[in-house]
Coordinates of C-alpha atoms in Angstrom, one line a residue:
M25 CA -8.2 -5.2 -10.8
G26 CA -8.5 -7.3 -13.9
D27 CA -11.3 -7.4 -16.6
L28 CA -13.2 -4.1 -16.9
R29 CA -16.1 -5.6 -19.0
V30 CA -18.2 -6.8 -16.1
S31 CA -21.5 -6.1 -14.5
G32 CA -23.2 -6.6 -11.2
V33 CA -25.3 -9.7 -10.3
E34 CA -28.9 -8.5 -10.6
S35 CA -31.0 -11.6 -9.9
P36 CA -30.8 -15.0 -8.3
A37 CA -31.0 -16.6 -11.7
E38 CA -28.0 -14.7 -12.9
L39 CA -26.1 -15.7 -9.8
R40 CA -26.9 -19.4 -10.4
A41 CA -25.9 -19.1 -14.1
F42 CA -22.6 -17.5 -13.2
Y43 CA -21.8 -20.3 -10.6
L44 CA -22.6 -22.9 -13.2
S45 CA -20.1 -21.3 -15.6
V46 CA -17.5 -21.2 -12.9
L47 CA -18.0 -24.9 -12.3
D48 CA -17.6 -25.5 -16.0
D49 CA -14.3 -23.6 -16.0
L50 CA -13.1 -25.6 -13.0
D51 CA -14.0 -29.0 -14.6
T52 CA -12.3 -27.9 -17.8
L53 CA -9.2 -26.9 -15.9
D54 CA -9.1 -30.2 -14.1
T55 CA -9.4 -32.1 -17.4
M56 CA -6.5 -30.2 -18.9
I57 CA -4.3 -30.9 -15.9
R58 CA -5.3 -34.5 -15.8
E59 CA -4.6 -35.0 -19.5
G60 CA -1.2 -33.3 -19.4
M61 CA -2.2 -30.3 -21.6
I62 CA -0.6 -27.6 -19.5
D63 CA 2.7 -26.3 -20.9
D64 CA 5.8 -27.7 -19.2
G65 CA 8.4 -26.5 -21.7
T66 CA 10.6 -23.3 -21.4
M67 CA 9.7 -21.5 -18.3
H68 CA 9.2 -17.7 -18.4
I69 CA 9.3 -14.8 -16.0
G70 CA 7.2 -11.6 -16.1
A71 CA 6.2 -8.6 -13.9
E72 CA 3.7 -5.8 -13.3
Q73 CA 4.8 -2.4 -12.1
E74 CA 2.3 -0.3 -10.1
L75 CA 3.3 3.4 -9.6
C76 CA 2.2 6.6 -8.1
I77 CA 1.8 9.9 -10.0
V78 CA 2.7 13.0 -8.0
D79 CA 2.2 16.7 -8.9
E80 CA 4.7 19.5 -8.6
D81 CA 4.2 19.6 -4.8
C82 CA 4.9 15.8 -4.6
R83 CA 1.2 15.2 -3.7
P84 CA -1.1 12.7 -5.3
S85 CA -2.0 13.8 -8.8
K86 CA -5.6 13.7 -10.2
K87 CA -4.2 13.5 -13.8
G88 CA -3.9 9.7 -14.0
P89 CA -6.7 9.1 -16.6
E90 CA -5.6 12.2 -18.5
I91 CA -2.0 11.0 -18.7
L92 CA -3.1 7.5 -19.6
D93 CA -5.1 8.9 -22.6
V94 CA -2.0 10.3 -24.2
I95 CA 0.6 7.7 -23.3
P96 CA 1.0 5.7 -26.6
F97 CA 2.2 2.5 -25.0
S98 CA -0.1 -0.4 -24.7
Q99 CA 1.8 -1.7 -21.6
Y100 CA 0.3 1.1 -19.5
T101 CA -3.1 0.6 -17.9
N102 CA -5.2 2.2 -15.1
E103 CA -5.5 1.3 -11.5
L104 CA -8.2 1.8 -8.8
G105 CA -7.0 5.3 -7.8
I106 CA -6.6 8.1 -10.3
F107 CA -3.1 8.8 -8.9
N108 CA -1.9 5.3 -9.8
L109 CA -1.0 3.6 -13.1
E110 CA 0.3 0.0 -13.9
I111 CA 2.8 -1.2 -16.5
N112 CA 2.4 -4.8 -17.7
L113 CA 5.9 -6.0 -18.8
D114 CA 6.6 -8.6 -21.4
P115 CA 7.4 -12.2 -20.5
Y116 CA 11.0 -13.5 -21.0
P117 CA 12.4 -17.0 -20.9
L118 CA 14.2 -17.7 -17.6
E119 CA 17.8 -17.7 -18.9
G120 CA 20.7 -15.6 -19.7
L121 CA 20.1 -11.8 -19.4
C122 CA 16.4 -12.1 -18.7
F123 CA 16.5 -9.8 -15.6
D124 CA 18.5 -7.3 -17.5
M125 CA 16.0 -7.3 -20.3
V126 CA 13.1 -6.8 -17.8
Q127 CA 15.0 -3.9 -16.2
T128 CA 15.8 -2.3 -19.6
E129 CA 12.1 -2.5 -20.7
L130 CA 10.9 -1.1 -17.4
E131 CA 13.3 1.8 -17.4
Q132 CA 12.5 2.7 -20.9
L133 CA 8.7 2.6 -20.3
L134 CA 9.0 4.6 -17.1
D135 CA 11.2 7.3 -18.9
K136 CA 8.9 7.5 -22.0
G137 CA 5.7 7.5 -20.0
E138 CA 7.0 10.1 -17.6
R139 CA 7.6 12.5 -20.4
Y140 CA 3.8 12.6 -20.9
A141 CA 3.2 13.0 -17.2
I142 CA 5.6 16.0 -17.0
E143 CA 3.4 17.8 -19.6
S144 CA 0.6 17.6 -16.9
N145 CA 3.0 18.7 -14.2
G146 CA 3.3 15.1 -12.9
R147 CA 6.2 12.8 -12.0
F148 CA 6.3 9.0 -11.4
L149 CA 7.3 7.5 -8.1
L150 CA 7.9 3.9 -7.1
T151 CA 6.9 3.4 -3.5
G152 CA 4.7 1.0 -1.5
V153 CA 2.7 3.8 0.1
L154 CA 2.9 7.4 -1.0
P155 CA 4.2 9.4 2.0
T156 CA 2.2 12.5 1.0
L157 CA -1.2 10.8 0.9
Q158 CA -3.9 12.4 3.0
K159 CA -7.3 11.1 3.9
K160 CA -8.9 13.6 1.5
N161 CA -7.1 11.9 -1.4
L162 CA -9.4 8.9 -0.7
D163 CA -12.6 10.8 -1.5
F164 CA -14.7 9.0 -4.1
A165 CA -13.6 11.7 -6.6
Y166 CA -10.2 10.0 -6.7
I167 CA -11.5 6.6 -8.0
T168 CA -10.7 5.9 -11.6
P169 CA -13.8 6.5 -13.7
Q170 CA -14.3 2.9 -14.8
P171 CA -17.6 1.2 -14.1
R172 CA -15.8 -1.9 -12.7
Y173 CA -14.2 0.0 -9.9
K174 CA -17.3 1.8 -8.7
L175 CA -19.3 -1.5 -9.0
L176 CA -16.8 -3.4 -7.0
S177 CA -16.7 -0.8 -4.3
E178 CA -20.5 -0.6 -4.0
T179 CA -20.8 -4.4 -3.9
L180 CA -18.2 -5.0 -1.3
L181 CA -19.7 -2.2 0.8
R182 CA -23.1 -3.7 0.6
I183 CA -21.8 -7.2 1.7
R184 CA -19.9 -5.6 4.6
G185 CA -23.0 -3.7 5.7
N186 CA -21.0 -0.6 7.0
D187 CA -18.0 1.5 6.3
F188 CA -14.6 -0.1 5.9
Q189 CA -12.4 0.4 8.9
V190 CA -8.6 0.5 9.2
Y191 CA -7.0 0.1 12.5
L192 CA -3.2 -0.2 12.6
Q193 CA -0.7 0.0 15.4
G194 CA 3.0 0.6 14.9
V195 CA 5.1 3.3 16.5
D196 CA 2.0 5.4 15.9
E197 CA -1.5 4.2 15.3
I198 CA -4.4 4.9 12.9
N199 CA -8.1 4.3 13.4
S200 CA -10.1 5.5 10.4
T201 CA -13.2 4.6 8.3
L202 CA -14.1 5.0 4.7
D203 CA -17.3 4.4 2.7
S204 CA -15.4 2.9 -0.3
V205 CA -12.5 0.5 -1.1
L206 CA -10.2 3.4 -1.8
Y207 CA -7.9 2.5 1.1
E208 CA -6.7 -0.2 -1.4
A209 CA -5.5 2.6 -3.7
C210 CA -2.9 3.6 -1.1
N211 CA -0.9 0.4 -2.0
T212 CA 1.4 0.0 -5.0
S213 CA 3.4 -3.1 -5.6
F214 CA 5.9 -4.8 -8.0
Q215 CA 4.2 -8.1 -8.8
L216 CA 6.4 -11.0 -9.9
H217 CA 5.4 -13.9 -12.1
L218 CA 7.2 -17.2 -12.4
Q219 CA 5.9 -19.9 -14.7
V220 CA 6.0 -23.4 -13.2
R221 CA 5.5 -26.9 -14.4
P222 CA 2.1 -28.4 -13.5
Q223 CA 3.6 -31.5 -11.9
S224 CA 5.6 -29.5 -9.4
F225 CA 3.1 -26.7 -8.8
V226 CA 2.0 -27.9 -5.3
E227 CA 5.5 -28.1 -4.0
Q228 CA 6.5 -24.8 -5.6
Y229 CA 3.5 -23.0 -4.3
N230 CA 4.1 -24.2 -0.7
W231 CA 7.7 -23.2 -1.0
S232 CA 6.7 -19.7 -2.1
Q233 CA 4.7 -19.5 1.1
M234 CA 7.6 -20.7 3.2
I235 CA 10.0 -18.0 1.8
A236 CA 7.5 -15.1 1.9
G237 CA 8.5 -14.0 5.4
P238 CA 12.3 -13.6 4.9
M239 CA 11.7 -12.2 1.4
M240 CA 9.5 -9.5 3.0
S241 CA 12.1 -8.7 5.6
A242 CA 14.6 -7.8 2.9
C243 CA 12.2 -5.7 0.8
V244 CA 10.0 -3.6 3.1
N245 CA 9.2 -0.1 1.7
S246 CA 5.9 1.2 3.1
P247 CA 6.3 2.5 6.7
I248 CA 4.3 5.8 6.6
L249 CA 0.6 6.4 6.0
F250 CA -1.0 9.8 6.6
G251 CA 2.1 11.0 8.4
R252 CA 2.1 8.1 10.9
E253 CA 4.8 5.5 11.4
L254 CA 3.1 2.1 11.2
W255 CA 4.4 -1.2 9.9
A256 CA 7.6 -1.6 7.9
E257 CA 5.3 -2.9 5.2
T258 CA 2.1 -1.2 6.0
R259 CA 0.5 -2.4 2.7
I260 CA 0.0 -5.9 4.1
A261 CA -2.4 -4.9 6.8
L262 CA -3.9 -2.0 4.9
F263 CA -4.8 -4.0 1.8
K264 CA -6.4 -6.7 4.0
Q265 CA -8.5 -4.3 5.9
S266 CA -9.4 -2.2 2.8
L267 CA -11.4 -5.1 1.3
D268 CA -12.5 -6.9 4.4
T269 CA -16.2 -7.8 4.2
R270 CA -16.2 -10.0 7.3
T271 CA -18.6 -9.3 10.2
F272 CA -17.5 -9.8 13.8
S273 CA -20.8 -10.3 15.6
N274 CA -20.0 -14.0 16.1
H275 CA -16.6 -14.4 17.7
I276 CA -16.7 -18.2 17.4
R277 CA -17.1 -18.5 13.7
T278 CA -13.9 -18.4 11.7
Q279 CA -14.1 -16.3 8.5
M280 CA -11.4 -15.9 5.9
P281 CA -10.7 -12.3 4.6
R282 CA -10.7 -11.7 0.9
V283 CA -7.1 -10.7 1.2
S284 CA -5.2 -13.5 2.8
F285 CA -1.9 -15.3 3.2
G286 CA -3.8 -18.6 3.2
K287 CA -5.2 -21.1 5.7
D288 CA -3.0 -24.1 5.1
W289 CA -0.5 -25.8 2.8
I290 CA -2.1 -27.0 -0.5
K291 CA -1.8 -30.8 -1.1
N292 CA -3.4 -31.9 -4.3
S293 CA -3.5 -29.7 -7.4
F294 CA -3.2 -26.2 -8.9
S295 CA -7.0 -26.0 -9.0
D296 CA -7.3 -26.5 -5.2
I297 CA -6.8 -22.8 -4.6
Y298 CA -9.5 -21.8 -7.0
K299 CA -11.9 -24.3 -5.5
D300 CA -11.2 -22.9 -2.0
Q301 CA -12.0 -19.4 -3.3
V302 CA -15.2 -20.5 -4.8
S303 CA -16.1 -22.3 -1.6
R304 CA -15.4 -19.4 0.7
F305 CA -16.2 -16.1 -1.1
P306 CA -19.5 -14.9 -2.6
V307 CA -19.6 -13.7 -6.2
L308 CA -19.1 -9.9 -6.6
L309 CA -19.1 -9.4 -10.3
Q310 CA -20.3 -11.3 -13.4
K311 CA -19.8 -11.3 -17.2
K312 CA -22.2 -12.5 -19.8
G313 CA -22.3 -13.9 -23.3
V314 CA -19.0 -15.8 -23.2
P315 CA -18.9 -19.3 -24.7
S316 CA -18.4 -22.1 -22.2
S317 CA -14.9 -23.3 -21.6
S318 CA -15.9 -26.9 -22.2
E319 CA -17.3 -26.1 -25.6
I320 CA -14.1 -24.2 -26.5
F321 CA -12.0 -27.1 -25.2
E322 CA -14.0 -29.7 -27.2
R323 CA -13.3 -27.6 -30.4
G324 CA -9.5 -28.1 -29.7
E325 CA -9.0 -24.5 -28.7
V326 CA -7.4 -23.2 -25.6
P327 CA -10.1 -22.0 -23.1
K328 CA -9.6 -18.7 -21.2
L329 CA -11.6 -19.8 -18.1
P330 CA -13.1 -16.3 -18.0
Y331 CA -15.7 -16.9 -15.2
L332 CA -13.3 -18.6 -12.8
L333 CA -10.6 -16.0 -13.4
L334 CA -13.1 -13.1 -12.9
H335 CA -14.1 -14.6 -9.5
S336 CA -10.5 -15.3 -8.5
G337 CA -9.7 -11.7 -9.4
T338 CA -11.9 -10.5 -6.6
T339 CA -10.0 -12.5 -4.0
Y340 CA -6.4 -11.7 -3.2
S341 CA -3.9 -14.2 -2.0
W342 CA -0.4 -12.8 -1.5
N343 CA 1.0 -15.7 -3.5
R344 CA -1.6 -16.1 -6.3
P345 CA -2.1 -18.9 -8.8
C346 CA -2.3 -17.7 -12.4
Y347 CA -3.6 -19.4 -15.5
G348 CA -2.5 -18.1 -18.9
S349 CA -4.2 -19.0 -22.2
G350 CA -1.7 -17.4 -24.6
G351 CA 0.2 -19.6 -27.0
K352 CA -0.6 -23.1 -28.2
K353 CA -0.8 -24.5 -24.7
P354 CA -2.1 -22.9 -21.5
H355 CA 0.4 -22.4 -18.8
I356 CA 0.3 -21.8 -15.0
R357 CA 2.3 -19.3 -12.9
I358 CA 2.8 -18.2 -9.3
E359 CA 2.4 -14.5 -8.8
C360 CA 4.2 -12.9 -5.9
R361 CA 2.0 -10.0 -4.9
Y362 CA 3.3 -8.9 -1.5
L363 CA 6.5 -7.0 -2.6
P364 CA 6.1 -3.2 -2.6
A365 CA 6.9 -0.9 -5.5
G366 CA 10.4 0.7 -5.3
P367 CA 12.3 2.1 -3.7
S368 CA 14.2 2.0 -7.0
V369 CA 14.2 0.0 -10.3
P370 CA 17.5 -1.7 -9.3
D371 CA 16.1 -2.7 -5.9
E372 CA 13.0 -4.2 -7.6
M373 CA 15.0 -6.2 -10.0
A374 CA 17.3 -7.4 -7.2
N375 CA 14.1 -8.5 -5.4
F376 CA 12.9 -10.3 -8.5
A377 CA 16.1 -12.2 -9.0
F378 CA 16.4 -13.1 -5.4
W379 CA 12.8 -14.5 -5.3
V380 CA 13.2 -16.4 -8.6
G381 CA 16.5 -17.8 -7.4
L382 CA 15.0 -19.0 -4.1
M383 CA 12.0 -20.5 -6.0
K384 CA 14.3 -22.4 -8.4
A385 CA 16.5 -23.6 -5.5
M386 CA 13.7 -25.3 -3.6
P387 CA 15.2 -28.1 -1.5
E388 CA 14.0 -31.6 -1.4
S389 CA 12.7 -31.1 2.1
A390 CA 10.2 -28.5 0.8
K391 CA 8.3 -31.3 -0.8
K392 CA 7.3 -32.5 2.6
L393 CA 6.3 -29.1 4.1
P394 CA 2.7 -30.2 4.9
D395 CA 4.0 -33.1 7.0
T396 CA 7.0 -31.4 8.6
V397 CA 6.2 -27.7 9.2
D398 CA 3.2 -26.0 10.8
F399 CA 1.7 -23.6 8.3
K400 CA 1.2 -21.1 11.1
M401 CA 4.9 -20.8 11.3
A402 CA 5.2 -19.5 7.7
R403 CA 2.2 -17.2 8.2
G404 CA 3.6 -15.9 11.4
N405 CA 7.0 -15.2 9.8
F406 CA 5.1 -13.2 7.1
I407 CA 3.2 -11.0 9.5
K408 CA 6.2 -10.4 11.7
A409 CA 8.3 -9.4 8.7
A410 CA 5.6 -7.0 7.5
R411 CA 5.7 -5.4 11.0
Y412 CA 9.4 -5.3 11.6
G413 CA 11.3 -5.8 8.4
L414 CA 15.0 -6.8 9.0
E415 CA 14.4 -6.6 12.8
T416 CA 12.3 -9.8 12.6
V417 CA 13.4 -13.1 14.2
H418 CA 12.1 -15.9 11.9
D419 CA 11.1 -19.4 12.9
W420 CA 12.9 -21.4 10.2
Y421 CA 12.3 -25.1 10.5
G422 CA 12.0 -24.7 14.3
E423 CA 15.2 -22.6 14.7
K424 CA 14.9 -18.9 15.7
I425 CA 17.1 -16.9 13.3
P426 CA 17.4 -13.1 12.9
A427 CA 16.4 -12.0 9.5
Q428 CA 19.8 -10.7 8.5
L429 CA 21.6 -14.0 9.4
L430 CA 18.9 -16.1 7.7
I431 CA 19.1 -14.1 4.5
L432 CA 22.8 -13.7 4.3
D433 CA 23.9 -17.2 5.5
K434 CA 21.2 -19.5 4.2
L435 CA 19.0 -17.9 1.5
M436 CA 21.6 -15.9 -0.5
P437 CA 23.6 -19.0 -1.4
M438 CA 20.4 -20.8 -2.3
A439 CA 19.3 -18.0 -4.6
E440 CA 22.6 -17.9 -6.3
Q441 CA 22.4 -21.7 -6.8
G442 CA 18.9 -21.5 -8.2
L443 CA 19.8 -18.7 -10.7
K444 CA 22.8 -20.6 -11.9
K445 CA 20.8 -23.8 -12.3
S446 CA 18.3 -21.8 -14.5
G447 CA 21.1 -20.6 -16.8
V448 CA 21.0 -16.9 -15.7
N449 CA 24.0 -14.9 -16.7
S450 CA 26.7 -15.0 -14.0
G451 CA 27.3 -11.2 -14.2
S452 CA 23.6 -10.6 -13.7
I453 CA 23.5 -12.9 -10.7
E454 CA 26.4 -11.1 -9.0
R455 CA 25.0 -7.7 -9.7
Y456 CA 21.5 -8.3 -8.5
L457 CA 22.4 -10.4 -5.4
N458 CA 25.0 -7.8 -4.4
I459 CA 22.2 -5.3 -4.1
I460 CA 20.4 -7.6 -1.7
Q461 CA 23.5 -8.3 0.2
N462 CA 24.4 -4.6 0.6
R463 CA 20.9 -3.6 1.6
V464 CA 20.7 -6.3 4.2
E465 CA 24.2 -5.9 5.6
S466 CA 23.7 -2.1 6.0
Y467 CA 20.1 -2.5 7.4
Q468 CA 19.0 0.1 4.9
T469 CA 15.7 -1.0 3.4
G470 CA 13.4 1.6 1.8
A471 CA 11.4 1.5 5.1
S472 CA 14.3 2.1 7.4
W473 CA 15.6 5.0 5.2
Q474 CA 12.2 6.6 5.1
I475 CA 11.6 6.4 8.9
R476 CA 15.1 7.7 9.7
N477 CA 14.8 10.7 7.4
F478 CA 11.2 11.4 8.2
R479 CA 12.0 11.7 11.9
R480 CA 15.0 14.0 11.2
L481 CA 12.8 16.2 9.0
R482 CA 10.1 16.3 11.6
E483 CA 12.5 18.1 14.0
R484 CA 12.1 21.1 11.8
Y485 CA 9.0 20.7 9.6
S486 CA 5.4 19.7 9.9
K487 CA 4.3 16.2 8.9
I488 CA 3.1 17.4 5.5
Q489 CA 6.3 19.3 4.7
A490 CA 8.5 16.4 5.9
A491 CA 6.5 14.0 3.7
Q492 CA 6.9 16.3 0.7
V493 CA 10.7 16.6 1.1
L494 CA 11.0 12.9 1.6
T495 CA 8.9 12.2 -1.5
E496 CA 10.9 14.7 -3.6
Y497 CA 14.1 12.9 -2.8
M498 CA 12.6 9.5 -3.7
V499 CA 11.3 10.8 -7.0
H500 CA 14.8 11.8 -8.0
H501 CA 16.5 8.6 -7.0
R502 CA 14.5 6.1 -8.9
N503 CA 17.5 4.6 -10.6
D504 CA 19.8 4.3 -7.5
A505 CA 19.6 1.3 -5.2
V506 CA 18.4 2.3 -1.7
H507 CA 21.6 1.2 0.1
L508 CA 23.3 4.0 -1.8
W509 CA 20.8 6.7 -0.7
K510 CA 22.2 9.4 1.6
D511 CA 20.4 11.0 4.5
I512 CA 18.5 14.1 3.4
S513 CA 20.3 17.4 4.3
V514 CA 17.8 19.4 6.3
A515 CA 19.9 22.5 5.7
K516 CA 19.3 22.1 1.9
Y517 CA 15.6 22.5 2.5
H518 CA 15.9 25.4 4.9
K519 CA 12.8 26.9 3.3
V520 CA 10.0 24.9 1.8
T521 CA 7.9 27.9 0.6
D522 CA 7.3 26.3 -2.8
M523 CA 5.4 23.5 -1.0
N524 CA 3.3 25.7 1.3
K525 CA 0.2 25.6 -0.9
S526 CA -2.1 24.5 1.9
V527 CA -2.5 25.5 5.5
M528 CA -2.3 21.7 6.2
S529 CA 1.5 22.0 5.8
C530 CA 1.7 24.3 8.9
L531 CA -0.6 22.6 11.3
S532 CA 0.5 22.1 14.9
G533 CA 1.6 18.5 15.6
D534 CA -0.7 17.3 18.3
L535 CA -4.3 18.6 18.6
I536 CA -5.4 18.8 22.2
T537 CA -9.1 19.5 22.6
L538 CA -11.4 19.7 25.7
K539 CA -15.1 19.3 26.2
D540 CA -16.9 22.5 27.1
D541 CA -18.0 21.3 30.6
V542 CA -14.6 20.6 32.1
P543 CA -13.3 23.0 34.8
I544 CA -11.3 26.0 34.0
A545 CA -8.6 24.8 36.4
L546 CA -8.0 21.8 34.2
A547 CA -7.6 23.9 31.1
R548 CA -5.1 26.1 32.9
K549 CA -3.0 23.1 34.0
I550 CA -3.0 21.5 30.5
M551 CA -1.9 24.8 28.9
H552 CA 1.0 24.9 31.4
W553 CA 1.9 21.2 31.0
K554 CA 1.9 21.3 27.2
G555 CA 3.3 24.8 26.7
I556 CA 0.3 25.9 24.5
N557 CA -1.7 29.1 24.4
H558 CA -4.9 27.9 22.8
I559 CA -7.2 24.9 23.2
I560 CA -10.1 24.0 20.9
V561 CA -13.3 23.3 22.8
E562 CA -15.9 20.8 21.6
N563 CA -19.3 19.8 22.9
R564 CA -20.3 16.3 23.9
N565 CA -21.2 15.5 20.3
N566 CA -17.6 16.3 19.2
Q567 CA -18.7 19.5 17.4
L568 CA -16.6 22.6 17.4
N569 CA -18.0 24.9 20.1
G570 CA -15.3 27.5 21.0
V571 CA -11.7 28.4 21.5
L572 CA -10.0 29.0 24.9
S573 CA -7.0 31.3 24.9
S574 CA -4.5 31.7 27.8
A575 CA -5.5 35.4 27.6
D576 CA -8.9 34.4 28.8
L577 CA -7.6 32.9 32.0
P578 CA -5.9 35.5 34.3
D579 CA -9.0 37.5 35.2
H580 CA -11.1 34.5 36.2
T581 CA -9.3 33.1 39.2
D582 CA -12.4 33.3 41.5
I583 CA -14.5 31.6 38.9
E584 CA -11.8 29.0 38.5
K585 CA -11.7 28.2 42.2
N586 CA -15.5 27.6 42.1
G587 CA -15.1 24.9 39.5
N588 CA -16.8 26.8 36.7
P589 CA -16.7 25.2 33.2
I590 CA -14.5 26.6 30.4
S591 CA -17.8 27.2 28.5
S592 CA -18.3 30.2 30.8
I593 CA -15.1 32.0 29.6
M594 CA -14.3 30.6 26.2
S595 CA -14.7 32.5 22.9
R596 CA -17.8 31.2 21.2
N597 CA -17.4 33.3 18.0
V598 CA -15.0 30.8 16.4
I599 CA -13.3 31.9 13.2
S600 CA -12.0 28.9 11.3
I601 CA -10.4 28.1 8.0
S602 CA -10.7 25.3 5.4
I603 CA -7.8 22.9 5.0
D604 CA -7.6 23.8 1.3
E605 CA -6.8 27.5 2.0
T606 CA -3.2 28.8 1.9
P607 CA -1.0 29.7 4.9
E608 CA -1.0 33.3 3.6
R609 CA -4.8 33.4 3.7
A610 CA -4.6 32.1 7.3
W611 CA -2.4 34.9 8.3
Q612 CA -4.6 37.4 6.6
I613 CA -7.6 36.2 8.5
M614 CA -5.7 36.3 11.8
R615 CA -4.7 39.9 11.2
Q616 CA -8.2 41.0 10.1
N617 CA -9.8 39.4 13.1
K618 CA -7.0 40.1 15.6
V619 CA -6.7 36.4 16.6
R620 CA -3.6 34.3 16.9
C621 CA -5.1 30.8 16.1
L622 CA -7.5 29.3 13.7
P623 CA -9.2 25.9 13.9
V624 CA -8.7 24.1 10.6
L625 CA -11.7 22.2 9.1
E626 CA -12.0 19.6 6.4
G627 CA -15.7 19.9 5.5
K628 CA -17.2 20.0 9.0
E629 CA -14.5 17.9 10.6
L630 CA -11.9 19.4 12.8
V631 CA -8.5 18.3 11.7
G632 CA -6.1 20.7 13.5
I633 CA -5.2 24.2 14.6
V634 CA -2.9 26.7 13.0
T635 CA -1.3 29.4 15.2
S636 CA 0.8 32.5 14.4
N637 CA 3.8 30.6 15.7
D638 CA 3.1 27.8 13.2
L639 CA 3.1 30.4 10.4
M640 CA 6.3 31.8 11.7
R641 CA 7.9 28.3 11.7
C642 CA 6.7 27.9 8.1
D643 CA 8.4 31.2 7.1
I644 CA 5.0 32.7 6.3
V645 CA 5.4 35.6 8.7
N646 CA 8.4 36.9 10.7
H647 CA 8.8 36.9 14.4
N648 CA 7.9 40.5 15.0
D649 CA 4.7 40.2 13.0
A650 CA 3.7 37.0 14.7
T651 CA 4.1 38.4 18.2
Q652 CA 2.3 41.7 17.7

């Protein structure tokens, strides 16, 4: 999320002043490019690791700021959600054992940092989307207490004019709204940086867009959100919608989202992308009191372009241009932002090497991409890969090629060539590319492993329990490449009592409700069709109004034939339970009130129903007690 020392734009005069400073930064950047002042010496690589913090039950931890306060390593910083942290890794020259050095630094920082997390009953997890996330974890109480984050959320919400909406369809679907940008906190990534020479930036950037689709196919790791199976890399659509300020009242007008793959190939200069961002997106944040870049440049110093980079930091391209002002000369980089965190450190490093190898193996034909390839082809490949992972069929220079064949037959040899050309150690090349090869040949990405095991666990457990078991396995296999992961033994987790802290873990799978004015005959049929004994009854305003039990039905056959509504026989004295209560408390309430089901509420919202059979399935009560 970038610089924390910012403020909102409070007046038209401040807005105009900020824009003038942005233009000054852009003019200075163009001058440096034109006069050959951008570093074109030794190229470097770098990375940023985003991670999740989970508690002893593998759920999102609220201890992020507390843990960050005690971690004595400057590489750690906060993120938007309090259950996330970020590690900024050192840059290394692209040569020799550079990837091994990045891996060693990352593993050491993760191990050292996690020691402090364990003291707060937390663990670190590398995953694109945390499987145990629930909607309640996106309450505003989960935003990191930094003014920038709150200000950014409020500003985006004001521009949008109403709540942010997420609608995604995969195997399942989700349709949800939120009055902040905290959907963005669901996403964690492993962001890759590659320094490039200014004279080749345009071709390199276009090539990074071209390879994004097949790269994504090989690396997907975010298939589950709120217990629903969505895209193979759900982050792509979720991040876009979490910050989308567009309005849709005018279907003719084309508007760019703040999170975007891009609209077209770039054709002129590194600064073109910045200029497009300034042209399309309104200013969200500002900073004051910083000397102008032109003044700093005229003094012979390296300008930081603070105004331009602040504005750019509130727009999000999946391949992002980066300007760096460290050292004697400024440099430029391409940042790959679309790859997920995890599923393991070896997998991330293999992804890193694969991407850099492809970038350095850019063919001569790539220099003519704007003239030879429709940009929509590259963007289409990217979206398809995010949806389907290795099941994608890519359009590659007009040829339809399955992802597995494209990666193994065409891209792997290119990546190997690019790494060799860059002077990377041959043993490193073999080790990292073998991970990619084994993952792709076995069709076992992080996403496919999660989905397969989640479905197996769901045969026995609730969504919450299945997600907890899944997450626990992932926490303990951070150092093993995913193609080596075994399927989870359901028998090993025959009881998950240590995870049954909330009644949410025992909820019935599908919640069937009826309106209070439907006929009794319909309710009887639905109970028979679905094999259920209770139905929650709502009024026309979707408010909880009663519970209908199968025990209410037998004595009302005459009333039923007359088409009487279920409101005439349902129980109106509804006893409910909060989602935060324990299953043991649910059973206690059932026994005290002689009922066999309880509606479960989050605040005033109905989220499910828990029955005595559900508690028996969760090993809270035995069969004899449940049926008494």
